[in-house]
PDB file of C-alpha atoms in Angstrom:
ATOM      1  CA  UNK P   1    -106.134 -87.178 -66.088  1.00  0.00           C
ATOM      2  CA  UNK P   2    -105.354 -87.148 -62.289  1.00  0.00           C
ATOM      3  CA  UNK P   3    -105.389 -83.387 -62.102  1.00  0.00           C
ATOM      4  CA  UNK P   4    -108.893 -83.029 -63.561  1.00  0.00           C
ATOM      5  CA  UNK P   5    -111.422 -82.062 -60.942  1.00  0.00           C
ATOM      6  CA  UNK P   6    -114.219 -84.330 -62.272  1.00  0.00           C
ATOM      7  CA  UNK P   7    -116.391 -86.903 -60.636  1.00  0.00           C
ATOM      8  CA  UNK P   8    -118.971 -87.309 -57.834  1.00  0.00           C
ATOM      9  CA  UNK P   9    -118.683 -89.607 -54.889  1.00  0.00           C
ATOM     10  CA  UNK P  10    -115.289 -91.257 -54.212  1.00  0.00           C
ATOM     11  CA  UNK P  11    -113.670 -89.635 -57.221  1.00  0.00           C
ATOM     12  CA  UNK P  12    -113.907 -86.070 -55.995  1.00  0.00           C
ATOM     13  CA  UNK P  13    -110.733 -86.260 -53.838  1.00  0.00           C
ATOM     14  CA  UNK P  14    -108.570 -87.795 -56.559  1.00  0.00           C
ATOM     15  CA  UNK P  15    -107.147 -84.607 -58.114  1.00  0.00           C
ATOM     16  CA  UNK P  16    -106.647 -83.022 -54.710  1.00  0.00           C
ATOM     17  CA  UNK P  17    -104.794 -86.102 -53.445  1.00  0.00           C
ATOM     18  CA  UNK P  18    -102.665 -86.218 -56.564  1.00  0.00           C
ATOM     19  CA  UNK P  19    -101.709 -82.551 -56.070  1.00  0.00           C
ATOM     20  CA  UNK P  20    -100.834 -83.153 -52.400  1.00  0.00           C
ATOM     21  CA  UNK P  21     -98.747 -86.235 -53.109  1.00  0.00           C
ATOM     22  CA  UNK P  22     -96.867 -84.564 -55.992  1.00  0.00           C
ATOM     23  CA  UNK P  23     -96.309 -81.341 -53.959  1.00  0.00           C
ATOM     24  CA  UNK P  24     -94.858 -83.310 -51.091  1.00  0.00           C
ATOM     25  CA  UNK P  25     -92.379 -84.772 -53.571  1.00  0.00           C
ATOM     26  CA  UNK P  26     -91.507 -81.314 -54.860  1.00  0.00           C
ATOM     27  CA  UNK P  27     -93.291 -81.616 -58.167  1.00  0.00           C
ATOM     28  CA  UNK P  28     -95.268 -78.737 -59.641  1.00  0.00           C
ATOM     29  CA  UNK P  29     -98.846 -79.545 -60.632  1.00  0.00           C
ATOM     30  CA  UNK P  30    -101.372 -77.727 -62.808  1.00  0.00           C
ATOM     31  CA  UNK P  31    -105.121 -78.348 -62.520  1.00  0.00           C
ATOM     32  CA  UNK P  32    -108.471 -77.506 -64.069  1.00  0.00           C
ATOM     33  CA  UNK P  33    -111.843 -76.470 -62.619  1.00  0.00           C
ATOM     34  CA  UNK P  34    -114.020 -78.828 -64.707  1.00  0.00           C
ATOM     35  CA  UNK P  35    -115.902 -80.005 -61.619  1.00  0.00           C
ATOM     36  CA  UNK P  36    -117.313 -76.528 -61.145  1.00  0.00           C
ATOM     37  CA  UNK P  37    -119.521 -77.062 -64.191  1.00  0.00           C
ATOM     38  CA  UNK P  38    -120.823 -80.464 -63.100  1.00  0.00           C
ATOM     39  CA  UNK P  39    -123.081 -79.438 -60.249  1.00  0.00           C
ATOM     40  CA  UNK P  40    -121.353 -81.637 -57.680  1.00  0.00           C
ATOM     41  CA  UNK P  41    -123.290 -81.153 -54.439  1.00  0.00           C
ATOM     42  CA  UNK P  42    -121.441 -80.695 -51.177  1.00  0.00           C
ATOM     43  CA  UNK P  43    -123.404 -82.981 -48.840  1.00  0.00           C
ATOM     44  CA  UNK P  44    -121.290 -82.944 -45.690  1.00  0.00           C
ATOM     45  CA  UNK P  45    -120.468 -85.870 -43.458  1.00  0.00           C
ATOM     46  CA  UNK P  46    -123.006 -87.404 -41.077  1.00  0.00           C
ATOM     47  CA  UNK P  47    -121.988 -85.924 -37.707  1.00  0.00           C
ATOM     48  CA  UNK P  48    -124.034 -88.594 -35.827  1.00  0.00           C
ATOM     49  CA  UNK P  49    -122.030 -91.393 -37.525  1.00  0.00           C
ATOM     50  CA  UNK P  50    -118.391 -90.840 -36.612  1.00  0.00           C
ATOM     51  CA  UNK P  51    -115.314 -92.823 -37.511  1.00  0.00           C
ATOM     52  CA  UNK P  52    -111.691 -92.565 -36.347  1.00  0.00           C
ATOM     53  CA  UNK P  53    -108.629 -92.583 -38.565  1.00  0.00           C
ATOM     54  CA  UNK P  54    -105.150 -92.862 -37.068  1.00  0.00           C
ATOM     55  CA  UNK P  55    -102.961 -90.939 -39.527  1.00  0.00           C
ATOM     56  CA  UNK P  56     -99.832 -92.930 -40.432  1.00  0.00           C
ATOM     57  CA  UNK P  57     -96.517 -91.068 -40.196  1.00  0.00           C
ATOM     58  CA  UNK P  58     -95.926 -91.093 -43.942  1.00  0.00           C
ATOM     59  CA  UNK P  59     -96.578 -88.986 -47.004  1.00  0.00           C
ATOM     60  CA  UNK P  60     -99.186 -91.538 -48.095  1.00  0.00           C
ATOM     61  CA  UNK P  61    -100.912 -91.385 -44.731  1.00  0.00           C
ATOM     62  CA  UNK P  62    -101.235 -87.622 -44.910  1.00  0.00           C
ATOM     63  CA  UNK P  63    -102.585 -87.793 -48.479  1.00  0.00           C
ATOM     64  CA  UNK P  64    -105.086 -90.478 -47.347  1.00  0.00           C
ATOM     65  CA  UNK P  65    -106.318 -88.277 -44.493  1.00  0.00           C
ATOM     66  CA  UNK P  66    -106.991 -85.365 -46.859  1.00  0.00           C
ATOM     67  CA  UNK P  67    -108.732 -87.663 -49.337  1.00  0.00           C
ATOM     68  CA  UNK P  68    -110.908 -89.222 -46.664  1.00  0.00           C
ATOM     69  CA  UNK P  69    -111.944 -85.796 -45.359  1.00  0.00           C
ATOM     70  CA  UNK P  70    -112.778 -84.396 -48.852  1.00  0.00           C
ATOM     71  CA  UNK P  71    -114.689 -87.547 -49.845  1.00  0.00           C
ATOM     72  CA  UNK P  72    -116.713 -87.393 -46.609  1.00  0.00           C
ATOM     73  CA  UNK P  73    -118.292 -84.231 -47.925  1.00  0.00           C
ATOM     74  CA  UNK P  74    -119.390 -85.732 -51.244  1.00  0.00           C
ATOM     75  CA  UNK P  75    -120.597 -89.283 -50.423  1.00  0.00           C
ATOM     76  CA  UNK P  76    -124.170 -89.638 -49.195  1.00  0.00           C
ATOM     77  CA  UNK P  77    -124.207 -90.917 -45.597  1.00  0.00           C
ATOM     78  CA  UNK P  78    -120.385 -90.716 -45.146  1.00  0.00           C
ATOM     79  CA  UNK P  79    -119.312 -90.666 -41.548  1.00  0.00           C
ATOM     80  CA  UNK P  80    -117.649 -87.678 -39.974  1.00  0.00           C
ATOM     81  CA  UNK P  81    -113.962 -88.393 -39.346  1.00  0.00           C
ATOM     82  CA  UNK P  82    -112.036 -87.869 -36.101  1.00  0.00           C
ATOM     83  CA  UNK P  83    -108.327 -87.839 -36.884  1.00  0.00           C
ATOM     84  CA  UNK P  84    -105.779 -89.248 -34.477  1.00  0.00           C
ATOM     85  CA  UNK P  85    -102.333 -87.693 -35.048  1.00  0.00           C
ATOM     86  CA  UNK P  86    -100.510 -89.643 -32.286  1.00  0.00           C
ATOM     87  CA  UNK P  87     -98.350 -91.675 -34.747  1.00  0.00           C
ATOM     88  CA  UNK P  88     -96.923 -88.572 -36.462  1.00  0.00           C
ATOM     89  CA  UNK P  89     -93.333 -87.641 -35.419  1.00  0.00           C
ATOM     90  CA  UNK P  90     -92.936 -84.475 -33.351  1.00  0.00           C
ATOM     91  CA  UNK P  91     -91.821 -81.297 -35.012  1.00  0.00           C
ATOM     92  CA  UNK P  92     -88.050 -81.183 -35.490  1.00  0.00           C
ATOM     93  CA  UNK P  93     -87.548 -84.979 -35.572  1.00  0.00           C
ATOM     94  CA  UNK P  94     -85.271 -86.235 -38.314  1.00  0.00           C
ATOM     95  CA  UNK P  95     -86.879 -87.945 -41.335  1.00  0.00           C
ATOM     96  CA  UNK P  96     -84.665 -90.961 -42.041  1.00  0.00           C
ATOM     97  CA  UNK P  97     -85.845 -92.249 -45.433  1.00  0.00           C
ATOM     98  CA  UNK P  98     -86.603 -89.034 -47.245  1.00  0.00           C
ATOM     99  CA  UNK P  99     -84.303 -86.723 -45.387  1.00  0.00           C
ATOM    100  CA  UNK P 100     -85.035 -83.421 -43.712  1.00  0.00           C
ATOM    101  CA  UNK P 101     -86.852 -82.542 -40.531  1.00  0.00           C
ATOM    102  CA  UNK P 102     -90.425 -83.456 -39.599  1.00  0.00           C
ATOM    103  CA  UNK P 103     -92.947 -80.635 -39.447  1.00  0.00           C
ATOM    104  CA  UNK P 104     -95.046 -82.351 -36.812  1.00  0.00           C
ATOM    105  CA  UNK P 105     -98.780 -82.815 -37.123  1.00  0.00           C
ATOM    106  CA  UNK P 106     -99.732 -79.154 -36.790  1.00  0.00           C
ATOM    107  CA  UNK P 107     -99.474 -78.421 -40.516  1.00  0.00           C
ATOM    108  CA  UNK P 108    -101.790 -81.316 -41.384  1.00  0.00           C
ATOM    109  CA  UNK P 109    -104.173 -80.473 -38.529  1.00  0.00           C
ATOM    110  CA  UNK P 110    -104.423 -76.907 -39.846  1.00  0.00           C
ATOM    111  CA  UNK P 111    -105.003 -78.091 -43.421  1.00  0.00           C
ATOM    112  CA  UNK P 112    -107.823 -80.430 -42.386  1.00  0.00           C
ATOM    113  CA  UNK P 113    -109.475 -77.682 -40.335  1.00  0.00           C
ATOM    114  CA  UNK P 114    -109.177 -75.264 -43.262  1.00  0.00           C
ATOM    115  CA  UNK P 115    -110.813 -77.775 -45.579  1.00  0.00           C
ATOM    116  CA  UNK P 116    -113.638 -78.252 -43.100  1.00  0.00           C
ATOM    117  CA  UNK P 117    -113.973 -74.511 -42.822  1.00  0.00           C
ATOM    118  CA  UNK P 118    -114.314 -74.196 -46.591  1.00  0.00           C
ATOM    119  CA  UNK P 119    -116.726 -77.128 -47.114  1.00  0.00           C
ATOM    120  CA  UNK P 120    -118.960 -76.869 -44.025  1.00  0.00           C
ATOM    121  CA  UNK P 121    -120.796 -73.738 -45.122  1.00  0.00           C
ATOM    122  CA  UNK P 122    -121.441 -75.226 -48.570  1.00  0.00           C
ATOM    123  CA  UNK P 123    -122.835 -78.417 -46.987  1.00  0.00           C
ATOM    124  CA  UNK P 124    -125.106 -76.450 -44.669  1.00  0.00           C
ATOM    125  CA  UNK P 125    -126.557 -74.449 -47.581  1.00  0.00           C
ATOM    126  CA  UNK P 126    -126.752 -77.292 -50.122  1.00  0.00           C
ATOM    127  CA  UNK P 127    -124.032 -75.639 -52.255  1.00  0.00           C
ATOM    128  CA  UNK P 128    -122.117 -77.149 -55.078  1.00  0.00           C
ATOM    129  CA  UNK P 129    -118.426 -77.468 -55.826  1.00  0.00           C
ATOM    130  CA  UNK P 130    -117.718 -74.185 -57.691  1.00  0.00           C
ATOM    131  CA  UNK P 131    -114.651 -72.704 -59.368  1.00  0.00           C
ATOM    132  CA  UNK P 132    -113.553 -70.779 -56.299  1.00  0.00           C
ATOM    133  CA  UNK P 133    -113.938 -73.860 -54.046  1.00  0.00           C
ATOM    134  CA  UNK P 134    -111.814 -76.024 -56.392  1.00  0.00           C
ATOM    135  CA  UNK P 135    -109.161 -73.316 -56.603  1.00  0.00           C
ATOM    136  CA  UNK P 136    -109.233 -72.653 -52.830  1.00  0.00           C
ATOM    137  CA  UNK P 137    -108.832 -76.395 -52.090  1.00  0.00           C
ATOM    138  CA  UNK P 138    -105.965 -76.732 -54.566  1.00  0.00           C
ATOM    139  CA  UNK P 139    -104.244 -73.665 -53.122  1.00  0.00           C
ATOM    140  CA  UNK P 140    -104.691 -74.898 -49.539  1.00  0.00           C
ATOM    141  CA  UNK P 141    -103.220 -78.263 -50.366  1.00  0.00           C
ATOM    142  CA  UNK P 142    -100.479 -77.270 -52.821  1.00  0.00           C
TER     143      UNK P 142
END
């Protein structure tokens, strides 16, 4: 079930990415908080080992950025990610394939900072992924 919040390691981001992708398509998504009972530890990325990700100007690129950030908090030794938003269309630009007007990178930048703000304190204290964290992440994303 793609909306089940289960799994440690690379699987942690899967339900959050599914929610983001579906929401960007205008689909409503329900979710559970099963992960909260699994004791999944928030490790945090290795700030001394940094990587760069240039976010593509696409729905899939935005979803991948969110998934990479979330996974960096749950994989032992994962590098901290510096996001490059230079490929994302400016706010107000037309979206040709999907229609509408581009929001610019600001919305995604804010979301990634909010996710960091939620997970950083848990990583620093050795916390686990609890019910409120799962719900907060889902609400931030969706």
